[in-house]
Coordinates of C-alpha atoms in Angstrom, one line a residue:
X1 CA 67.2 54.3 151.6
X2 CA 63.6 54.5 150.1
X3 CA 62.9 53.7 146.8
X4 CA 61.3 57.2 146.2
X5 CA 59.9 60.3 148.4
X6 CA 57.3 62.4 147.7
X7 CA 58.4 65.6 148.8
X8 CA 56.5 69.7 149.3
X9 CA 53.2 68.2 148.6
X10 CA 50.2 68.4 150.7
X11 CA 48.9 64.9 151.5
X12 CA 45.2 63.7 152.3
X13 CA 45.6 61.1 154.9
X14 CA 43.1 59.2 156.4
X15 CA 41.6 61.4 158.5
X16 CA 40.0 63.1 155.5
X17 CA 42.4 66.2 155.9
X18 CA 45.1 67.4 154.0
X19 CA 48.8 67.7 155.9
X20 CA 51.9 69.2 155.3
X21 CA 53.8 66.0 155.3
X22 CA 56.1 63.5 153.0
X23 CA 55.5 60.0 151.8
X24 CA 58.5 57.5 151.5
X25 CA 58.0 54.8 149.5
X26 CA 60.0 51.6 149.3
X27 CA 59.0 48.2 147.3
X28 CA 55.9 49.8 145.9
X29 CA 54.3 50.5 149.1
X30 CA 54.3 53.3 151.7
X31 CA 57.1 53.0 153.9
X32 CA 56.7 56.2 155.6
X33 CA 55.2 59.2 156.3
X34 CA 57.4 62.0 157.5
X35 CA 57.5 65.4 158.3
X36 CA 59.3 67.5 155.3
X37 CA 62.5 68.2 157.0
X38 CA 63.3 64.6 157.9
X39 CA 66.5 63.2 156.9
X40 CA 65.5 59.9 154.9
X41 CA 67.2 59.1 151.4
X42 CA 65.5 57.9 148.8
X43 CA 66.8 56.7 145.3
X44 CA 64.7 59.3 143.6
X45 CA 62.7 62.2 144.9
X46 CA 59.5 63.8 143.1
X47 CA 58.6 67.1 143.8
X48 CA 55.0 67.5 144.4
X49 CA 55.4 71.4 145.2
X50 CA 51.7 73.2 145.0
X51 CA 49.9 69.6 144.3
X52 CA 47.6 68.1 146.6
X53 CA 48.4 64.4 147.2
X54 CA 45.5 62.1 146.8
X55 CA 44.8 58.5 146.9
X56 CA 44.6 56.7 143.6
X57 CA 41.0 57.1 142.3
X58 CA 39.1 53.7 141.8
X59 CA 36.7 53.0 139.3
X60 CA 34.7 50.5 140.0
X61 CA 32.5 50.5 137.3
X62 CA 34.3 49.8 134.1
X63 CA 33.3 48.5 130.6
X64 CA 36.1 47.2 128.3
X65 CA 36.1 46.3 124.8
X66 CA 34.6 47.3 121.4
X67 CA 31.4 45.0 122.4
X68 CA 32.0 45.6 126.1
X69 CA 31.6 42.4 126.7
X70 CA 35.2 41.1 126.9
X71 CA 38.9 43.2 126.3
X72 CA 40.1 41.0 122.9
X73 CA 42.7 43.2 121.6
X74 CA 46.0 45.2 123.3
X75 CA 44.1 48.3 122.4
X76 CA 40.9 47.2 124.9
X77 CA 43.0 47.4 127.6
X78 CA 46.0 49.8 127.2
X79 CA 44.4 52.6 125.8
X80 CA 42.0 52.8 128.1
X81 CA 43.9 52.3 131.2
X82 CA 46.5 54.5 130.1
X83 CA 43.2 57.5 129.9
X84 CA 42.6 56.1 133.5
X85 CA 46.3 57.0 134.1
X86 CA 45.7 60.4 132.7
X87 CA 42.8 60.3 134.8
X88 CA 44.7 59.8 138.3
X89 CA 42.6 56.3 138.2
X90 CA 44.9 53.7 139.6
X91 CA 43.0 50.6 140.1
X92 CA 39.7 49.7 137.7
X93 CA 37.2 47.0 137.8
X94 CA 36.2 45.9 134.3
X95 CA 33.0 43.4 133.6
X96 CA 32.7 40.6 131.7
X97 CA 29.7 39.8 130.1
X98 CA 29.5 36.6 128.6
X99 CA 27.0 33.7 128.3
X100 CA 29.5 30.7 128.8
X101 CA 31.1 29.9 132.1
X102 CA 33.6 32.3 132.9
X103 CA 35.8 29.4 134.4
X104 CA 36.9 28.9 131.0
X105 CA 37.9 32.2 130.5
X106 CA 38.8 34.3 133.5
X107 CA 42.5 33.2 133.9
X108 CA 43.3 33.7 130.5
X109 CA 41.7 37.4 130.6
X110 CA 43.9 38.5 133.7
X111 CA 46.9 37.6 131.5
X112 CA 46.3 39.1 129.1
X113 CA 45.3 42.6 130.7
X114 CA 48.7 42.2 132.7
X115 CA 49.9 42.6 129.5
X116 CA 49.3 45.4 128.8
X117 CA 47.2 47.8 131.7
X118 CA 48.9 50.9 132.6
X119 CA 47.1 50.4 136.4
X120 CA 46.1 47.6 138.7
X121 CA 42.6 45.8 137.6
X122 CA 40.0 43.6 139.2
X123 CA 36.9 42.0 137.9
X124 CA 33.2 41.8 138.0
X125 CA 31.3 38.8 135.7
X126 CA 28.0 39.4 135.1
X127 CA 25.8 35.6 135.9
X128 CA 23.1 35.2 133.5
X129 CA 23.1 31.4 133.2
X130 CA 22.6 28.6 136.1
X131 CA 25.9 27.1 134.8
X132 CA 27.4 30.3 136.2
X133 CA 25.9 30.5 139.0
X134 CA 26.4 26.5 140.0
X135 CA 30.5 28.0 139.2
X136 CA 30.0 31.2 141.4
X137 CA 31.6 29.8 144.6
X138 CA 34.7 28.9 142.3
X139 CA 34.6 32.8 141.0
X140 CA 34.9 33.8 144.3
X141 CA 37.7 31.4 146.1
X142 CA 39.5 30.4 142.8
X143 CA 39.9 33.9 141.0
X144 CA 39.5 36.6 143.4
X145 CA 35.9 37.7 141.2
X146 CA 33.3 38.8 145.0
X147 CA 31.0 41.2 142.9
X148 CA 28.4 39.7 140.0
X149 CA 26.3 41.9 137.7
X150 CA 23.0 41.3 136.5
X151 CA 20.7 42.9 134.4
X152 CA 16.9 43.4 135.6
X153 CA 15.7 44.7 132.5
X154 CA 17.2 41.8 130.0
X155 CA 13.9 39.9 129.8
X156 CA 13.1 38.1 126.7
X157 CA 15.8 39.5 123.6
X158 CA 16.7 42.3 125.6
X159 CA 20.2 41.2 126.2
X160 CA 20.9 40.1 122.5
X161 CA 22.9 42.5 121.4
X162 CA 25.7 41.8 123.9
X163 CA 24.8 37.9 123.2
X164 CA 23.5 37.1 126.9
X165 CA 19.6 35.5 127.2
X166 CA 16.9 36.5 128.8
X167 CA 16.1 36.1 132.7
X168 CA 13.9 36.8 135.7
X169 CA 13.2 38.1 139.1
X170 CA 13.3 34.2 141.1
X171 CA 16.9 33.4 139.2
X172 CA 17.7 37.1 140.4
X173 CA 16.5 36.0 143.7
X174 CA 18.6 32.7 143.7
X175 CA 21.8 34.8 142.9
X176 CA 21.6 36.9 145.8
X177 CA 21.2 34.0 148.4
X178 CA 24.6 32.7 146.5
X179 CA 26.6 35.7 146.6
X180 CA 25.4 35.8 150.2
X181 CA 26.5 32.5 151.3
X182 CA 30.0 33.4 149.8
X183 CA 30.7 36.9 151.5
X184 CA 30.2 38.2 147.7
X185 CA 28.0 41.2 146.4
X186 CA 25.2 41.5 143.3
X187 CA 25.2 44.7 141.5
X188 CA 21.8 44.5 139.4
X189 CA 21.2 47.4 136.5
X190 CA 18.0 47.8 137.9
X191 CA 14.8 48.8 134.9
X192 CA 11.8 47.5 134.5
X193 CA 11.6 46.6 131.4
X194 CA 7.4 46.0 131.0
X195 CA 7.3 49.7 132.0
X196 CA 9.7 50.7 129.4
X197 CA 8.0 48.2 126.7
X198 CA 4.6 49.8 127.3
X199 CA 6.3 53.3 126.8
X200 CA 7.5 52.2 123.9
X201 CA 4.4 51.1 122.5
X202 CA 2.4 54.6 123.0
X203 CA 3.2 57.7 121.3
X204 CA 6.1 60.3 122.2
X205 CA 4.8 63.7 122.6
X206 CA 6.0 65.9 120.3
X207 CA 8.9 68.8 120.4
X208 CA 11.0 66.6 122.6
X209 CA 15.3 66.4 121.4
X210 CA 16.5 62.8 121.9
X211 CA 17.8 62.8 125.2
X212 CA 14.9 64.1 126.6
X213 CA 13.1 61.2 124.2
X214 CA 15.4 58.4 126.0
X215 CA 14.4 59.7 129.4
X216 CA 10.8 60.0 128.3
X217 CA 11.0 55.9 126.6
X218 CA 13.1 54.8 129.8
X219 CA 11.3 56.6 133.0
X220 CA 12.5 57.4 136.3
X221 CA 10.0 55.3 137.5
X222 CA 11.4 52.2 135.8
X223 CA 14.3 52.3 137.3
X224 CA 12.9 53.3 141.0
X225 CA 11.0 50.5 140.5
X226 CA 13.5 47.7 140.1
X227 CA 15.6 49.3 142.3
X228 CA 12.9 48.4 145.2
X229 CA 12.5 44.9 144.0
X230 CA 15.6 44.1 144.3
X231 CA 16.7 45.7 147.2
X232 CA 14.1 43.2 149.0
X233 CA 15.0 40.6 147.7
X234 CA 18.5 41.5 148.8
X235 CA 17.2 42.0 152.3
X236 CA 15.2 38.3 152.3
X237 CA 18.3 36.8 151.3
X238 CA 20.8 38.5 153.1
X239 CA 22.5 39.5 150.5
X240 CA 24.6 42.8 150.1
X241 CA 23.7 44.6 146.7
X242 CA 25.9 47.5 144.7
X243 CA 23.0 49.9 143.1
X244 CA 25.1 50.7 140.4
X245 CA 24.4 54.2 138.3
X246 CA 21.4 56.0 140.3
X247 CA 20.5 58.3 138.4
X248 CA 17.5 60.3 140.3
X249 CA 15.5 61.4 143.3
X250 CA 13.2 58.6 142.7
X251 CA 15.5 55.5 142.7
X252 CA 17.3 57.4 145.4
X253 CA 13.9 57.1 147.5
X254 CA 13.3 54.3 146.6
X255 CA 16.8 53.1 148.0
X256 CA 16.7 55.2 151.2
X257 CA 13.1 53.8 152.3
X258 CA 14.5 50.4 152.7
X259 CA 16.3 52.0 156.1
X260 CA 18.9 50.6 158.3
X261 CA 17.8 47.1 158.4
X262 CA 18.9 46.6 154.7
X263 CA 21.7 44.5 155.8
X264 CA 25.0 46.0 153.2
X265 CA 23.2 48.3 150.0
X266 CA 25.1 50.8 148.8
X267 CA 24.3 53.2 146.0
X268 CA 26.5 54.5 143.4
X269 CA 26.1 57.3 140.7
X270 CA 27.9 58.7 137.7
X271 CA 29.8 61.8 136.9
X272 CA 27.1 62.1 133.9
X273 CA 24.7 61.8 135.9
X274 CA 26.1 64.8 138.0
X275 CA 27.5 67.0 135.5
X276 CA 24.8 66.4 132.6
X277 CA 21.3 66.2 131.7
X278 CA 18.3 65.8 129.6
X279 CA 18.2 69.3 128.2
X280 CA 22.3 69.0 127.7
X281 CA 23.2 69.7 123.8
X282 CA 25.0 66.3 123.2
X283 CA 21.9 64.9 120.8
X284 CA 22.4 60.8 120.2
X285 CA 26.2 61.0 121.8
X286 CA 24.7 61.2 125.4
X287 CA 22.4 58.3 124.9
X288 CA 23.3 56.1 128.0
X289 CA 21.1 53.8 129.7
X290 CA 19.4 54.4 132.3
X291 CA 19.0 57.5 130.3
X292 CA 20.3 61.3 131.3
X293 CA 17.6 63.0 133.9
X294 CA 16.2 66.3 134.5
X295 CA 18.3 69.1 136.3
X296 CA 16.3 69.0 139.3
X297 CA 17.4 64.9 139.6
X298 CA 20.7 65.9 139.4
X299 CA 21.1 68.2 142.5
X300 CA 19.7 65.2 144.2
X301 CA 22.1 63.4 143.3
X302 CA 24.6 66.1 144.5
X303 CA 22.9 66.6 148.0
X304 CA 23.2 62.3 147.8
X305 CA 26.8 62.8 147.6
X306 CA 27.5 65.4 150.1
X307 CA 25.2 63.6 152.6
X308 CA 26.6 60.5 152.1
X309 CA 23.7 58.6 150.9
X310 CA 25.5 58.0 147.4
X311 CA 28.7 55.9 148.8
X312 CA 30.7 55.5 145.0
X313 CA 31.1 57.9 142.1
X314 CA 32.1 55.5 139.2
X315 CA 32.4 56.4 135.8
X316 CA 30.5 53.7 134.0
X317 CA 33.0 54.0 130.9
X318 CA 31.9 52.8 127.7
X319 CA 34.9 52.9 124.9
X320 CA 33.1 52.1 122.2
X321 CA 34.5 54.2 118.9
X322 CA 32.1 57.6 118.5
X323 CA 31.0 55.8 115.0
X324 CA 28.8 54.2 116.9
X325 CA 26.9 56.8 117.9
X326 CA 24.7 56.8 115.4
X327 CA 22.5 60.2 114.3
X328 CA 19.5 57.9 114.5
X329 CA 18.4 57.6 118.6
X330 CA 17.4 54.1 118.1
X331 CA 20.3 52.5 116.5
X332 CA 23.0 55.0 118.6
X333 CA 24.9 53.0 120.9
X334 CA 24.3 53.6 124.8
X335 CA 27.1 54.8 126.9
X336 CA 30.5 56.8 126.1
X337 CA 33.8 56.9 127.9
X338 CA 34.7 58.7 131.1
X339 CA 37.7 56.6 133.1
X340 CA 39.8 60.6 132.5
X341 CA 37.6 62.8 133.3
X342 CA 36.0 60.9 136.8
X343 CA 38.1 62.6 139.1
X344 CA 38.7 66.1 137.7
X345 CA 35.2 66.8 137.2
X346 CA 33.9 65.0 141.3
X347 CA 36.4 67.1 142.3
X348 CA 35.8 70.6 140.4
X349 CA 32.0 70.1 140.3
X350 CA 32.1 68.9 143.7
X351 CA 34.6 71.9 145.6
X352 CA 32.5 74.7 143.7
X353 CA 29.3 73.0 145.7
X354 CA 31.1 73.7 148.6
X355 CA 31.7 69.6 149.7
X356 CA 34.4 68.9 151.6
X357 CA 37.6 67.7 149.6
X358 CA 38.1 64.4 151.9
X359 CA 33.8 63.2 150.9
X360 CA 34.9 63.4 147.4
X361 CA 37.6 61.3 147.7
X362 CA 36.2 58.9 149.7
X363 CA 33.5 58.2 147.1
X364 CA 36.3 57.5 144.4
X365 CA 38.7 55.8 146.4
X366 CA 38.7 54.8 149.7
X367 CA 34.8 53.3 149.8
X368 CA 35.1 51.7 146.4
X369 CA 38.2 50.1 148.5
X370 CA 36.4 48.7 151.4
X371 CA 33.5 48.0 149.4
X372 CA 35.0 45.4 146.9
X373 CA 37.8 44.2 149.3
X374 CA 40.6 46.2 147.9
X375 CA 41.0 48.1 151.4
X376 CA 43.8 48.2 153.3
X377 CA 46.1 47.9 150.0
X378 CA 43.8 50.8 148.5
X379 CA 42.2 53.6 148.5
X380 CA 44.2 55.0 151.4
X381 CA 47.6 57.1 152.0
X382 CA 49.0 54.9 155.1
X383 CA 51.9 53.1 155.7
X384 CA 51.6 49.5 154.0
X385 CA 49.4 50.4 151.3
X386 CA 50.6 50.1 148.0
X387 CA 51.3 53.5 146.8
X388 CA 48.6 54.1 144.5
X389 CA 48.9 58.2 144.0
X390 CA 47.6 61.1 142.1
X391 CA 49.2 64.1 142.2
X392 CA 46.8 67.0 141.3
X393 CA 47.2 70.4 141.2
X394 CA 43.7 72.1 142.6
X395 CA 44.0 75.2 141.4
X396 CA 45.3 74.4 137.3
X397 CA 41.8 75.8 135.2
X398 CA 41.4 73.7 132.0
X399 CA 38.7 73.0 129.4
X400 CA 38.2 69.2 128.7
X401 CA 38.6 68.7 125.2
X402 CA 38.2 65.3 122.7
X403 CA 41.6 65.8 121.4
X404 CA 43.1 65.0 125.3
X405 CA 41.6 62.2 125.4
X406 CA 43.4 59.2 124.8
X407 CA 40.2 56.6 125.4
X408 CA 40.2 54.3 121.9
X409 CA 36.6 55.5 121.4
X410 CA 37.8 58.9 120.2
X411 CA 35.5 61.3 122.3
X412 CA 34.3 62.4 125.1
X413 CA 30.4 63.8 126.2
X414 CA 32.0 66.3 128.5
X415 CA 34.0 68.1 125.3
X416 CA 33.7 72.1 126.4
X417 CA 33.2 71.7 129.8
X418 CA 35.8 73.9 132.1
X419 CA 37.3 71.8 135.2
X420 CA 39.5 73.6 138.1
X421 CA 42.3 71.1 138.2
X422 CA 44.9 69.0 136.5
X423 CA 46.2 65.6 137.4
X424 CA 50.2 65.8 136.8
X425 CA 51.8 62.6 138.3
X426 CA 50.0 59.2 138.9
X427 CA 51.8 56.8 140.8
X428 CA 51.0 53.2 140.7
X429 CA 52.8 51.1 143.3
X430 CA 54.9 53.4 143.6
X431 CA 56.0 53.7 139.6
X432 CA 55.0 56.7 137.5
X433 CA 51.9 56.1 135.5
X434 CA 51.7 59.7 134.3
X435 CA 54.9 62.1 134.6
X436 CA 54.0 65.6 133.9
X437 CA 50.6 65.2 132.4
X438 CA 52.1 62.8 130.3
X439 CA 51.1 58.8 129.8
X440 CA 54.3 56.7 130.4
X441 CA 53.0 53.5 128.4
X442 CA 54.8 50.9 130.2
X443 CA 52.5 47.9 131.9
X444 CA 52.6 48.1 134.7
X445 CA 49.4 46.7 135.8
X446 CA 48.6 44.2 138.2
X447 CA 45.1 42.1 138.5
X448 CA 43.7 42.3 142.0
X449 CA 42.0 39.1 143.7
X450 CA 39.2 40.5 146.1
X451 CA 37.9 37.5 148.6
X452 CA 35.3 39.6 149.9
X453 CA 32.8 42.3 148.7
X454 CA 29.7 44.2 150.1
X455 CA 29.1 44.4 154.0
X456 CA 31.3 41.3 154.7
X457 CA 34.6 43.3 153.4
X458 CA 33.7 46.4 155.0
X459 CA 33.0 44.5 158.1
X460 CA 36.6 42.9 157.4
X461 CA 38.5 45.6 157.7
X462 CA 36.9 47.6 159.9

């Protein structure tokens, strides 16, 4: 007897392709995978009649927190995971961002958000400090933490606001030859901030709205830019580096030109970056840095995706309260929330392109999975993975609205927008998640230790 079987449901296995098939599923993993009219009990059966049977999603580029520095109340973490839940997201990783070693901290953080996360969670830290980095071996065989952010463009007070200092290109540099010697990955926000600073010091032509404004104060170029410097400096060291949200055909150039002897870079974009743009009617609540590009950067990005050349859709999800966004462009905070709406809108925006169901998936689940050494427990529908399912129905029309949301921050940037699906059931482990559309609000969250990232997972499971 199985635990639970997933019966009438089309499954997308790992050949990319959907089959008429049924998973079995016993001490939160995949026991089985059967034809329909096999004889196999199972303590409880869920009919996934007309659904199409995906792989969790993964997001694997996750703020938490009113400051987004840190989860520090219940809220941080279980109303957003539960929105991931309504999402079909079944494994996030969050980032920390704090100046003090995160040795003192990291342990303490994981309980807590086993507490109370709806879905399985890892971690990124960003390292801004050389006490951090002297620790960064320890992050990596102690707590299960391979991936380490840093921010190109916090150069003097830059980083203030979220209390980390100043930094540089050679303690950039140094990072990358330690992630390196410890199988681990950097994922830099790559902006050059001198550009920006000079942009900011010369007048704005006139007529523009604000997110045009933002775009215009924070250039493609800036972020093309970075983007190059630190892919070398990836390649001297050896390094594998995570080019977290692209945003245009620029920085994808830029990326791209370094060729196959760029040892482990992969590039990852947004599903703002895809859906929206500069001339999009959101005024300040689309503020997001790097800022929102033109239209013609965005089917770049799409003909990234369906190429291949972006490898990870992640939602950058910000869950800061809307009364932050601020009428004033300046003081409006950047970001907005998007762990619900990742995978309905890859996979409606994406299908009406004409991309093929199984590239979709693979850039929200299974290659965030191999990537930061959640594979072969994710991101996969095989036996001895951990049963990590969302249940969609492809063919369920809906309009995204604020009031569905169930993210603390109280909005959503994509409010209006039609999608061609609905996720009903999101299985975590093998326990519901989401029944019927509806958020079950029990923990069940697990945090996910991840000894590898970059080209030396990939390379691991292979």
């Amino acid at each position: 007897m199985s635990d639970l079987r997933v019966s009438g449901g089309r499954v997308l296995l790992a050949d990319g392709r959907r089959h008429d098939v049924d998973l079995l599923v016993s001490a939160g993993r995949i026991a089985a995978i059967c034809e329909p009219t096999a004889a196999a009990g199972a303590d409880e059966v869920l009919d996934a009649t007309g659904l199409t049977v995906l792989p969790g999603a993964i997001d694997a580029h996750v703020h938490l927190g009113q400051d987004i520095t840190v989860p520090r109340t219940p809220e941080d973490v279980a109303l957003e995971t539960a929105s991931a839940a309504a999402g079909g997201v079944t494994t996030l990783l969050a980032y920390l961002m704090l100046a003090r070693p995160y040795g003192e901290v990291l342990d303490e953080v994981v309980a807590f958000m086993e507490q109370h996360a709806r879905i399985d969670f890892g971690l990124h830290v960003c390292i801004v400090s050389g006490e951090q980095l002297a620790e960064l071996p320890a992050y990596v065989a102690e707590h299960g933490v391979s991936s380490f952010k840093f921010f190109m463009n916090f150069r003097g007070e830059e980083g203030a606001y979220l209390g980390l200092p100043g930094n540089d290109d050679a303690f950039l540099a140094e990072l990358m030859r330690a992630a390196a010697r410890c199988g681990a990955m950097v994922n830099p926000h790559a902006e050059n901030i001198e550009l920006i600073w000079r942009r900011r010091g010369e007048p704005v032509p006139p007529g523009l709205s604000p997110l045009q404004t933002w775009n215009h104060l924070r250039p493609a170029e800036a972020e093309a830019e970075a983007l190059q410097r630190a892919a070398f400096l990836a390649r001297v060291a050896g390094a594998s580096m995570y080019a977290v949200h692209v945003t245009n055909a620029r920085s994808l150039d830029a990326l791209t030109r370094q060729g196959p002897g760029a040892p482990g870079l992969y590039v990852e974009t947004c599903p703002h970056y895809l859906v929206c743009d500069e001339a999009s009617g959101l005024g300040t609540r689309g503020k997001v840095n790097p800022p929102l590009r033109t239209a013609a950067d965005r089917e770049a990005l799409w003909a990234a995706v369906a190429d291949g050349t972006v490898d990870v859709i992640g939602s950058d999800h910000v869950p800061r309260h809307v009364s932050a966004k601020s009428d004033d462009l300046a003081k409006a905070s950047a970001g907005f929330p998007g762990l619900q709406t990742l995978l309905p809108l890859v996979l409606s925006e994406g299908l009406r392109r004409g991309i093929d169901l199984g590239r979709l998936v693979a850039a929200v689940s299974s290659t965030p999975a191999r990537l930061f050494g959640l594979a072969p427990r994710k991101g996969t529908i095989a036996v001895g993975a951990d049963a990590d399912l969302a249940l969609v129905d492809l063919d369920a029309p809906q309009t995204i609205t604020a009031a569905d949301q169930l993210s603390g921050a109280g909005y959503t940037v994509f409010d209006g927008i039609d999608v061609d699906c609905r996720v009903v059931h999101t299985l975590v482990r093998g326990r519901l998640a989401l029944r019927d559309g509806a958020a079950t609000g029990e923990p069940l969250g697990r945090y996910q230790r991840r000894a590898l990232s970059g080209a030396t997972a990939v390379g691991a499971t292979a």
